Amino acid sequence: MELEAAMRTFSPSALMRAVDASPADATFDRASCRELLDCTAAAAGPSVNCDRCRAAMSGIFPTSASTVTKQQLLAALCSWPIEAFDGTSGTRAEARAVNDAAEATAAGTPHFYELDPEQTRANRRKTYAHSPRRRDMRVGGGGGSKEVSFAMWTPSSEKWAAGPRGVYLLFHGGGWVFGDAAGQNDTRLDAMCDELGLVVLVPDYRKAPEHPFPAALEDCEAAAAWVETNVAAEFCTENLIIGGDCRPAPRILHLSPRTLNPTKPYTLNCTLNPIH
């Protein structure tokens, strides 16, 4: 009960910082975690929803005698992959070195919010890596339907001789202001396409502030409607996955009841990156 009471008032970020500050070989049991919670409660401020942390705590303490390592506790509380601890994704010192180098390179250059949107877009596009496998296609535009532009990846016919397993309609991120269908994620989508056997379609959509809401949503709806109507005829599959990174996540949730046929099954993969 004391643990539950503390869980209702503590600050999750304060707890994680406290765990992270402990020695590398530290272990934790229920009593030591309760002690940490008590120490962080003072920094909690307003009550916060700690359902995920409560669930994480319950999951890693199957018995009252259980103990967990610092790595296990952080992985459970933060949803960090094991690569964050075993060195395969680099050390913290290496990560800091990369960040420091990036900051040094950017020193003296204007922040993106000091530029007009098109200048920022142009700067971001300088970092793009364009894939020779990507095809750019334009559909619709006839009979009153809205024209939609897509970047498209198709899986290797050698590896997936029976044809694609499905179509992944991916809405790119960029805060409704930046980003492009082509170039922004080409390297990742090359790999995704071949590893999963999926046709990947990334539509372009109009951006703010030149095209205020709901312009982007209208374009995404048009893209989803075209893919839903044509997925079987164009790609020889009826499996449709819809996803996106960053800001498109709520757009996907809006699309599902508004645009898509409610009698058909779909997989919604809301985010590849967090919503800010």
PDB file of C-alpha atoms in Angstrom:
ATOM      1  CA  MET A   1       0.000   0.000   0.000  1.00  0.00           C
ATOM      2  CA  GLU A   2       2.862   2.392   0.775  1.00  0.00           C
ATOM      3  CA  LEU A   3       4.321   1.682  -2.666  1.00  0.00           C
ATOM      4  CA  GLU A   4       0.961   2.343  -4.323  1.00  0.00           C
ATOM      5  CA  ALA A   5       0.519   5.602  -2.408  1.00  0.00           C
ATOM      6  CA  ALA A   6       3.975   6.797  -3.438  1.00  0.00           C
ATOM      7  CA  MET A   7       3.347   5.770  -7.053  1.00  0.00           C
ATOM      8  CA  ARG A   8       0.337   8.070  -7.205  1.00  0.00           C
ATOM      9  CA  THR A   9       2.398  11.162  -6.376  1.00  0.00           C
ATOM     10  CA  PHE A  10       5.972  10.677  -7.517  1.00  0.00           C
ATOM     11  CA  SER A  11       7.597  12.238 -10.573  1.00  0.00           C
ATOM     12  CA  PRO A  12       8.556   9.510 -13.092  1.00  0.00           C
ATOM     13  CA  SER A  13      11.437  11.560 -14.488  1.00  0.00           C
ATOM     14  CA  ALA A  14      12.768  12.205 -10.976  1.00  0.00           C
ATOM     15  CA  LEU A  15      12.652   8.486 -10.195  1.00  0.00           C
ATOM     16  CA  MET A  16      14.493   7.629 -13.411  1.00  0.00           C
ATOM     17  CA  ARG A  17      17.167  10.210 -12.632  1.00  0.00           C
ATOM     18  CA  ALA A  18      17.552   8.760  -9.134  1.00  0.00           C
ATOM     19  CA  VAL A  19      17.927   5.229 -10.502  1.00  0.00           C
ATOM     20  CA  ASP A  20      20.358   6.409 -13.183  1.00  0.00           C
ATOM     21  CA  ALA A  21      22.499   8.150 -10.546  1.00  0.00           C
ATOM     22  CA  SER A  22      22.919   4.915  -8.567  1.00  0.00           C
ATOM     23  CA  PRO A  23      26.093   2.775  -8.926  1.00  0.00           C
ATOM     24  CA  ALA A  24      26.316   0.645 -12.071  1.00  0.00           C
ATOM     25  CA  ASP A  25      26.187  -2.595 -10.036  1.00  0.00           C
ATOM     26  CA  ALA A  26      23.243  -1.509  -7.869  1.00  0.00           C
ATOM     27  CA  THR A  27      20.328  -3.881  -7.333  1.00  0.00           C
ATOM     28  CA  PHE A  28      16.813  -2.997  -6.236  1.00  0.00           C
ATOM     29  CA  ASP A  29      14.048  -4.773  -4.388  1.00  0.00           C
ATOM     30  CA  ARG A  30      10.577  -3.525  -3.490  1.00  0.00           C
ATOM     31  CA  ALA A  31      11.826  -1.852  -0.319  1.00  0.00           C
ATOM     32  CA  SER A  32      14.642   0.030  -2.053  1.00  0.00           C
ATOM     33  CA  CYS A  33      12.299   1.134  -4.830  1.00  0.00           C
ATOM     34  CA  ARG A  34       9.839   2.377  -2.214  1.00  0.00           C
ATOM     35  CA  GLU A  35      12.697   4.307  -0.635  1.00  0.00           C
ATOM     36  CA  LEU A  36      13.496   5.879  -4.021  1.00  0.00           C
ATOM     37  CA  LEU A  37       9.850   6.763  -4.509  1.00  0.00           C
ATOM     38  CA  ASP A  38       9.705   8.423  -1.122  1.00  0.00           C
ATOM     39  CA  CYS A  39      12.805  10.468  -1.961  1.00  0.00           C
ATOM     40  CA  THR A  40      11.389  11.644  -5.283  1.00  0.00           C
ATOM     41  CA  ALA A  41       7.875  12.388  -4.022  1.00  0.00           C
ATOM     42  CA  ALA A  42       9.013  15.803  -2.760  1.00  0.00           C
ATOM     43  CA  ALA A  43       9.921  16.797  -6.317  1.00  0.00           C
ATOM     44  CA  ALA A  44       6.674  15.541  -7.792  1.00  0.00           C
ATOM     45  CA  GLY A  45       4.684  18.764  -7.932  1.00  0.00           C
ATOM     46  CA  PRO A  46       1.182  18.181  -9.322  1.00  0.00           C
ATOM     47  CA  SER A  47       0.030  14.590  -9.400  1.00  0.00           C
ATOM     48  CA  VAL A  48       0.828  12.770 -12.624  1.00  0.00           C
ATOM     49  CA  ASN A  49      -0.528   9.629 -14.243  1.00  0.00           C
ATOM     50  CA  CYS A  50       1.891   6.855 -13.397  1.00  0.00           C
ATOM     51  CA  ASP A  51      -0.036   3.857 -14.732  1.00  0.00           C
ATOM     52  CA  ARG A  52       2.823   2.812 -17.037  1.00  0.00           C
ATOM     53  CA  CYS A  53       5.397   3.003 -14.256  1.00  0.00           C
ATOM     54  CA  ARG A  54       3.122   1.072 -11.887  1.00  0.00           C
ATOM     55  CA  ALA A  55       2.704  -1.621 -14.513  1.00  0.00           C
ATOM     56  CA  ALA A  56       6.449  -1.700 -15.139  1.00  0.00           C
ATOM     57  CA  MET A  57       7.130  -2.090 -11.411  1.00  0.00           C
ATOM     58  CA  SER A  58       4.612  -4.929 -11.123  1.00  0.00           C
ATOM     59  CA  GLY A  59       6.072  -6.704 -14.118  1.00  0.00           C
ATOM     60  CA  ILE A  60       9.661  -6.783 -12.868  1.00  0.00           C
ATOM     61  CA  PHE A  61       8.823  -7.843  -9.290  1.00  0.00           C
ATOM     62  CA  PRO A  62       7.036 -11.188  -9.663  1.00  0.00           C
ATOM     63  CA  THR A  63       7.676 -12.074  -6.010  1.00  0.00           C
ATOM     64  CA  SER A  64       8.261 -10.007  -2.898  1.00  0.00           C
ATOM     65  CA  ALA A  65      11.806 -11.407  -2.656  1.00  0.00           C
ATOM     66  CA  SER A  66      12.759 -10.459  -6.206  1.00  0.00           C
ATOM     67  CA  THR A  67      15.598  -8.087  -6.902  1.00  0.00           C
ATOM     68  CA  VAL A  68      16.397  -6.387 -10.202  1.00  0.00           C
ATOM     69  CA  THR A  69      19.500  -4.728 -11.555  1.00  0.00           C
ATOM     70  CA  LYS A  70      19.797  -1.050 -12.406  1.00  0.00           C
ATOM     71  CA  GLN A  71      19.687  -1.946 -16.092  1.00  0.00           C
ATOM     72  CA  GLN A  72      16.498  -4.011 -15.704  1.00  0.00           C
ATOM     73  CA  LEU A  73      14.784  -1.265 -13.718  1.00  0.00           C
ATOM     74  CA  LEU A  74      15.685   1.493 -16.197  1.00  0.00           C
ATOM     75  CA  ALA A  75      14.721  -0.687 -19.149  1.00  0.00           C
ATOM     76  CA  ALA A  76      11.307  -1.327 -17.577  1.00  0.00           C
ATOM     77  CA  LEU A  77      10.632   2.263 -16.521  1.00  0.00           C
ATOM     78  CA  CYS A  78      11.980   3.966 -19.648  1.00  0.00           C
ATOM     79  CA  SER A  79      11.185   1.290 -22.236  1.00  0.00           C
ATOM     80  CA  TRP A  80      14.869   1.406 -23.185  1.00  0.00           C
ATOM     81  CA  PRO A  81      16.151  -1.449 -25.378  1.00  0.00           C
ATOM     82  CA  ILE A  82      18.952  -3.625 -24.098  1.00  0.00           C
ATOM     83  CA  GLU A  83      21.230  -2.018 -26.714  1.00  0.00           C
ATOM     84  CA  ALA A  84      21.203   1.085 -24.522  1.00  0.00           C
ATOM     85  CA  PHE A  85      23.179  -0.895 -21.942  1.00  0.00           C
ATOM     86  CA  ASP A  86      25.223  -3.580 -23.655  1.00  0.00           C
ATOM     87  CA  GLY A  87      27.300  -1.217 -25.787  1.00  0.00           C
ATOM     88  CA  THR A  88      26.099  -2.424 -29.192  1.00  0.00           C
ATOM     89  CA  SER A  89      24.514   0.956 -29.899  1.00  0.00           C
ATOM     90  CA  GLY A  90      27.473   2.896 -28.492  1.00  0.00           C
ATOM     91  CA  THR A  91      28.318   4.261 -25.086  1.00  0.00           C
ATOM     92  CA  ARG A  92      26.982   7.419 -23.478  1.00  0.00           C
ATOM     93  CA  ALA A  93      30.387   9.035 -23.911  1.00  0.00           C
ATOM     94  CA  GLU A  94      30.212   8.304 -27.642  1.00  0.00           C
ATOM     95  CA  ALA A  95      26.691   9.713 -27.830  1.00  0.00           C
ATOM     96  CA  ARG A  96      27.816  12.876 -26.046  1.00  0.00           C
ATOM     97  CA  ALA A  97      30.749  13.187 -28.461  1.00  0.00           C
ATOM     98  CA  VAL A  98      28.358  13.013 -31.429  1.00  0.00           C
ATOM     99  CA  ASN A  99      26.096  15.653 -29.862  1.00  0.00           C
ATOM    100  CA  ASP A 100      29.049  17.899 -29.043  1.00  0.00           C
ATOM    101  CA  ALA A 101      30.349  17.609 -32.616  1.00  0.00           C
ATOM    102  CA  ALA A 102      26.932  18.464 -34.019  1.00  0.00           C
ATOM    103  CA  GLU A 103      26.643  21.499 -31.741  1.00  0.00           C
ATOM    104  CA  ALA A 104      30.120  22.657 -32.709  1.00  0.00           C
ATOM    105  CA  THR A 105      29.296  22.313 -36.401  1.00  0.00           C
ATOM    106  CA  ALA A 106      26.094  24.292 -35.960  1.00  0.00           C
ATOM    107  CA  ALA A 107      27.713  27.032 -33.878  1.00  0.00           C
ATOM    108  CA  GLY A 108      27.108  30.450 -35.372  1.00  0.00           C
ATOM    109  CA  THR A 109      24.386  29.282 -37.740  1.00  0.00           C
ATOM    110  CA  PRO A 110      20.803  30.494 -37.278  1.00  0.00           C
ATOM    111  CA  HIS A 111      18.233  28.356 -35.496  1.00  0.00           C
ATOM    112  CA  PHE A 112      15.488  26.966 -37.704  1.00  0.00           C
ATOM    113  CA  TYR A 113      12.932  29.230 -36.037  1.00  0.00           C
ATOM    114  CA  GLU A 114      14.964  32.266 -37.101  1.00  0.00           C
ATOM    115  CA  LEU A 115      14.541  31.352 -40.787  1.00  0.00           C
ATOM    116  CA  ASP A 116      11.449  31.370 -42.950  1.00  0.00           C
ATOM    117  CA  PRO A 117       9.957  27.875 -43.522  1.00  0.00           C
ATOM    118  CA  GLU A 118      11.301  27.466 -47.055  1.00  0.00           C
ATOM    119  CA  GLN A 119      14.867  28.275 -45.954  1.00  0.00           C
ATOM    120  CA  THR A 120      14.608  25.670 -43.206  1.00  0.00           C
ATOM    121  CA  ARG A 121      13.195  23.116 -45.651  1.00  0.00           C
ATOM    122  CA  ALA A 122      16.074  23.765 -48.043  1.00  0.00           C
ATOM    123  CA  ASN A 123      18.609  23.260 -45.235  1.00  0.00           C
ATOM    124  CA  ARG A 124      16.981  20.008 -44.160  1.00  0.00           C
ATOM    125  CA  ARG A 125      16.941  18.719 -47.739  1.00  0.00           C
ATOM    126  CA  LYS A 126      20.718  19.062 -47.903  1.00  0.00           C
ATOM    127  CA  THR A 127      20.917  16.114 -45.483  1.00  0.00           C
ATOM    128  CA  TYR A 128      18.635  13.832 -47.517  1.00  0.00           C
ATOM    129  CA  ALA A 129      19.952  10.570 -48.978  1.00  0.00           C
ATOM    130  CA  HIS A 130      17.989   9.676 -52.108  1.00  0.00           C
ATOM    131  CA  SER A 131      17.539   6.008 -52.982  1.00  0.00           C
ATOM    132  CA  PRO A 132      17.836   4.860 -56.593  1.00  0.00           C
ATOM    133  CA  ARG A 133      15.167   2.267 -55.801  1.00  0.00           C
ATOM    134  CA  ARG A 134      12.506   4.832 -55.006  1.00  0.00           C
ATOM    135  CA  ARG A 135       9.871   5.530 -57.638  1.00  0.00           C
ATOM    136  CA  ASP A 136       7.851   8.727 -57.672  1.00  0.00           C
ATOM    137  CA  MET A 137       4.258   8.401 -58.849  1.00  0.00           C
ATOM    138  CA  ARG A 138       1.269  10.653 -59.274  1.00  0.00           C
ATOM    139  CA  VAL A 139      -2.293   9.302 -59.201  1.00  0.00           C
ATOM    140  CA  GLY A 140      -5.856  10.590 -59.351  1.00  0.00           C
ATOM    141  CA  GLY A 141      -6.743  13.982 -60.690  1.00  0.00           C
ATOM    142  CA  GLY A 142      -9.399  12.678 -63.073  1.00  0.00           C
ATOM    143  CA  GLY A 143     -13.158  12.770 -62.704  1.00  0.00           C
ATOM    144  CA  GLY A 144     -12.975  15.315 -59.923  1.00  0.00           C
ATOM    145  CA  SER A 145     -10.701  13.222 -57.694  1.00  0.00           C
ATOM    146  CA  LYS A 146      -7.767  14.906 -55.985  1.00  0.00           C
ATOM    147  CA  GLU A 147      -4.307  14.311 -57.444  1.00  0.00           C
ATOM    148  CA  VAL A 148      -1.881  12.676 -55.016  1.00  0.00           C
ATOM    149  CA  SER A 149       1.907  12.287 -55.257  1.00  0.00           C
ATOM    150  CA  PHE A 150       3.650   9.292 -53.664  1.00  0.00           C
ATOM    151  CA  ALA A 151       7.176   8.074 -53.162  1.00  0.00           C
ATOM    152  CA  MET A 152       7.043   4.285 -53.580  1.00  0.00           C
ATOM    153  CA  TRP A 153       9.277   1.347 -52.682  1.00  0.00           C
ATOM    154  CA  THR A 154       8.588  -2.218 -53.861  1.00  0.00           C
ATOM    155  CA  PRO A 155      10.202  -5.318 -52.320  1.00  0.00           C
ATOM    156  CA  SER A 156      12.733  -7.422 -54.193  1.00  0.00           C
ATOM    157  CA  SER A 157      11.008  -9.904 -56.508  1.00  0.00           C
ATOM    158  CA  GLU A 158      13.869 -12.348 -55.869  1.00  0.00           C
ATOM    159  CA  LYS A 159      13.304 -12.392 -52.127  1.00  0.00           C
ATOM    160  CA  TRP A 160       9.514 -12.063 -52.306  1.00  0.00           C
ATOM    161  CA  ALA A 161       8.719 -14.145 -55.400  1.00  0.00           C
ATOM    162  CA  ALA A 162       5.090 -14.583 -54.375  1.00  0.00           C
ATOM    163  CA  GLY A 163       4.589 -10.825 -54.377  1.00  0.00           C
ATOM    164  CA  PRO A 164       4.338  -8.237 -51.614  1.00  0.00           C
ATOM    165  CA  ARG A 165       2.849  -9.234 -48.272  1.00  0.00           C
ATOM    166  CA  GLY A 166       1.031  -5.930 -47.943  1.00  0.00           C
ATOM    167  CA  VAL A 167       1.124  -2.179 -48.444  1.00  0.00           C
ATOM    168  CA  TYR A 168       2.414   0.229 -45.805  1.00  0.00           C
ATOM    169  CA  LEU A 169       0.959   3.721 -46.207  1.00  0.00           C
ATOM    170  CA  LEU A 170       3.364   5.935 -44.275  1.00  0.00           C
ATOM    171  CA  PHE A 171       2.763   9.620 -43.537  1.00  0.00           C
ATOM    172  CA  HIS A 172       6.108  11.363 -43.074  1.00  0.00           C
ATOM    173  CA  GLY A 173       6.860  13.596 -40.098  1.00  0.00           C
ATOM    174  CA  GLY A 174       7.889  17.228 -39.934  1.00  0.00           C
ATOM    175  CA  GLY A 175       5.462  19.015 -37.639  1.00  0.00           C
ATOM    176  CA  TRP A 176       3.049  19.791 -40.516  1.00  0.00           C
ATOM    177  CA  VAL A 177       5.615  22.338 -41.749  1.00  0.00           C
ATOM    178  CA  PHE A 178       8.696  20.402 -42.882  1.00  0.00           C
ATOM    179  CA  GLY A 179       9.547  17.057 -44.464  1.00  0.00           C
ATOM    180  CA  ASP A 180       9.111  15.327 -47.799  1.00  0.00           C
ATOM    181  CA  ALA A 181       7.956  11.986 -49.127  1.00  0.00           C
ATOM    182  CA  ALA A 182      11.206  11.575 -51.072  1.00  0.00           C
ATOM    183  CA  GLY A 183      14.640  11.655 -49.480  1.00  0.00           C
ATOM    184  CA  GLN A 184      13.732  12.088 -45.825  1.00  0.00           C
ATOM    185  CA  ASN A 185      13.554   8.384 -44.937  1.00  0.00           C
ATOM    186  CA  ASP A 186      14.845   6.625 -48.068  1.00  0.00           C
ATOM    187  CA  THR A 187      17.561   4.552 -46.388  1.00  0.00           C
ATOM    188  CA  ARG A 188      15.251   3.260 -43.676  1.00  0.00           C
ATOM    189  CA  LEU A 189      12.445   2.535 -46.135  1.00  0.00           C
ATOM    190  CA  ASP A 190      14.787   0.639 -48.472  1.00  0.00           C
ATOM    191  CA  ALA A 191      15.516  -1.743 -45.607  1.00  0.00           C
ATOM    192  CA  MET A 192      11.917  -1.898 -44.352  1.00  0.00           C
ATOM    193  CA  CYS A 193      10.607  -2.722 -47.796  1.00  0.00           C
ATOM    194  CA  ASP A 194      12.916  -5.689 -48.352  1.00  0.00           C
ATOM    195  CA  GLU A 195      12.993  -7.032 -44.813  1.00  0.00           C
ATOM    196  CA  LEU A 196       9.205  -7.049 -44.423  1.00  0.00           C
ATOM    197  CA  GLY A 197       8.143  -7.673 -48.019  1.00  0.00           C
ATOM    198  CA  LEU A 198       5.963  -4.571 -48.103  1.00  0.00           C
ATOM    199  CA  VAL A 199       5.201  -1.991 -50.750  1.00  0.00           C
ATOM    200  CA  VAL A 200       5.826   1.328 -48.983  1.00  0.00           C
ATOM    201  CA  LEU A 201       3.875   4.383 -50.113  1.00  0.00           C
ATOM    202  CA  VAL A 202       4.685   7.829 -48.711  1.00  0.00           C
ATOM    203  CA  PRO A 203       2.371  10.622 -49.893  1.00  0.00           C
ATOM    204  CA  ASP A 204       3.347  14.249 -50.116  1.00  0.00           C
ATOM    205  CA  TYR A 205       0.932  16.687 -48.521  1.00  0.00           C
ATOM    206  CA  ARG A 206       0.654  20.455 -48.366  1.00  0.00           C
ATOM    207  CA  LYS A 207       2.452  22.168 -45.494  1.00  0.00           C
ATOM    208  CA  ALA A 208       1.721  25.090 -43.204  1.00  0.00           C
ATOM    209  CA  PRO A 209       1.997  28.046 -43.007  1.00  0.00           C
ATOM    210  CA  GLU A 210       1.505  28.423 -46.764  1.00  0.00           C
ATOM    211  CA  HIS A 211      -1.345  25.916 -46.644  1.00  0.00           C
ATOM    212  CA  PRO A 212      -3.131  26.142 -43.260  1.00  0.00           C
ATOM    213  CA  PHE A 213      -5.184  23.391 -41.657  1.00  0.00           C
ATOM    214  CA  PRO A 214      -7.007  21.378 -42.932  1.00  0.00           C
ATOM    215  CA  ALA A 215      -4.989  21.281 -46.182  1.00  0.00           C
ATOM    216  CA  ALA A 216      -2.570  18.569 -44.979  1.00  0.00           C
ATOM    217  CA  LEU A 217      -5.408  16.458 -43.586  1.00  0.00           C
ATOM    218  CA  GLU A 218      -7.359  16.712 -46.847  1.00  0.00           C
ATOM    219  CA  ASP A 219      -4.314  15.510 -48.803  1.00  0.00           C
ATOM    220  CA  CYS A 220      -3.775  12.606 -46.416  1.00  0.00           C
ATOM    221  CA  GLU A 221      -7.423  11.636 -46.683  1.00  0.00           C
ATOM    222  CA  ALA A 222      -7.167  11.656 -50.485  1.00  0.00           C
ATOM    223  CA  ALA A 223      -4.046   9.482 -50.322  1.00  0.00           C
ATOM    224  CA  ALA A 224      -5.674   6.980 -47.958  1.00  0.00           C
ATOM    225  CA  ALA A 225      -8.836   6.832 -50.053  1.00  0.00           C
ATOM    226  CA  TRP A 226      -6.862   6.122 -53.235  1.00  0.00           C
ATOM    227  CA  VAL A 227      -4.779   3.391 -51.598  1.00  0.00           C
ATOM    228  CA  GLU A 228      -7.821   1.729 -50.035  1.00  0.00           C
ATOM    229  CA  THR A 229      -9.656   1.701 -53.368  1.00  0.00           C
ATOM    230  CA  ASN A 230      -6.706   0.517 -55.452  1.00  0.00           C
ATOM    231  CA  VAL A 231      -4.590  -1.632 -53.134  1.00  0.00           C
ATOM    232  CA  ALA A 232      -5.757  -4.984 -54.533  1.00  0.00           C
ATOM    233  CA  ALA A 233      -5.698  -4.018 -58.220  1.00  0.00           C
ATOM    234  CA  GLU A 234      -2.388  -2.158 -58.082  1.00  0.00           C
ATOM    235  CA  PHE A 235      -0.399  -4.270 -55.631  1.00  0.00           C
ATOM    236  CA  CYS A 236      -2.085  -7.713 -55.603  1.00  0.00           C
ATOM    237  CA  THR A 237      -2.685  -7.684 -51.861  1.00  0.00           C
ATOM    238  CA  GLU A 238      -5.489  -6.632 -49.541  1.00  0.00           C
ATOM    239  CA  ASN A 239      -3.284  -6.143 -46.491  1.00  0.00           C
ATOM    240  CA  LEU A 240      -3.031  -2.443 -45.659  1.00  0.00           C
ATOM    241  CA  ILE A 241      -0.966  -0.994 -42.825  1.00  0.00           C
ATOM    242  CA  ILE A 242      -1.216   2.717 -42.032  1.00  0.00           C
ATOM    243  CA  GLY A 243       1.405   4.525 -39.979  1.00  0.00           C
ATOM    244  CA  GLY A 244       3.435   7.664 -39.599  1.00  0.00           C
ATOM    245  CA  ASP A 245       6.021   9.472 -37.559  1.00  0.00           C
ATOM    246  CA  CYS A 246       5.740  12.497 -35.328  1.00  0.00           C
ATOM    247  CA  ARG A 247       2.735  14.732 -36.007  1.00  0.00           C
ATOM    248  CA  PRO A 248       0.924  12.447 -38.496  1.00  0.00           C
ATOM    249  CA  ALA A 249       0.032  10.080 -35.641  1.00  0.00           C
ATOM    250  CA  PRO A 250      -3.168  11.943 -34.641  1.00  0.00           C
ATOM    251  CA  ARG A 251      -3.886  12.376 -38.349  1.00  0.00           C
ATOM    252  CA  ILE A 252      -3.922   8.576 -38.713  1.00  0.00           C
ATOM    253  CA  LEU A 253      -6.385   8.218 -35.850  1.00  0.00           C
ATOM    254  CA  HIS A 254      -8.559  10.821 -37.573  1.00  0.00           C
ATOM    255  CA  LEU A 255      -8.376   8.939 -40.872  1.00  0.00           C
ATOM    256  CA  SER A 256      -9.434   5.588 -39.502  1.00  0.00           C
ATOM    257  CA  PRO A 257     -13.138   6.380 -38.815  1.00  0.00           C
ATOM    258  CA  ARG A 258     -13.474   9.255 -41.297  1.00  0.00           C
ATOM    259  CA  THR A 259     -11.986   7.894 -44.509  1.00  0.00           C
ATOM    260  CA  LEU A 260     -11.549   4.124 -44.366  1.00  0.00           C
ATOM    261  CA  ASN A 261     -14.161   1.444 -44.946  1.00  0.00           C
ATOM    262  CA  PRO A 262     -15.251   0.281 -41.458  1.00  0.00           C
ATOM    263  CA  THR A 263     -16.011  -3.231 -42.754  1.00  0.00           C
ATOM    264  CA  LYS A 264     -12.369  -3.900 -43.716  1.00  0.00           C
ATOM    265  CA  PRO A 265      -9.548  -4.839 -41.310  1.00  0.00           C
ATOM    266  CA  TYR A 266      -6.552  -2.526 -41.134  1.00  0.00           C
ATOM    267  CA  THR A 267      -3.450  -2.309 -39.021  1.00  0.00           C
ATOM    268  CA  LEU A 268      -2.779   1.159 -37.605  1.00  0.00           C
ATOM    269  CA  ASN A 269       0.844   1.787 -36.645  1.00  0.00           C
ATOM    270  CA  CYS A 270       0.531   5.247 -35.149  1.00  0.00           C
ATOM    271  CA  THR A 271       4.079   6.398 -34.548  1.00  0.00           C
ATOM    272  CA  LEU A 272       7.655   5.681 -35.447  1.00  0.00           C
ATOM    273  CA  ASN A 273       8.721   8.733 -33.444  1.00  0.00           C
ATOM    274  CA  PRO A 274       7.077  10.309 -30.409  1.00  0.00           C
ATOM    275  CA  ILE A 275       4.374  12.965 -30.629  1.00  0.00           C
ATOM    276  CA  HIS A 276       5.688  16.183 -29.081  1.00  0.00           C
TER     277      HIS A 276
END
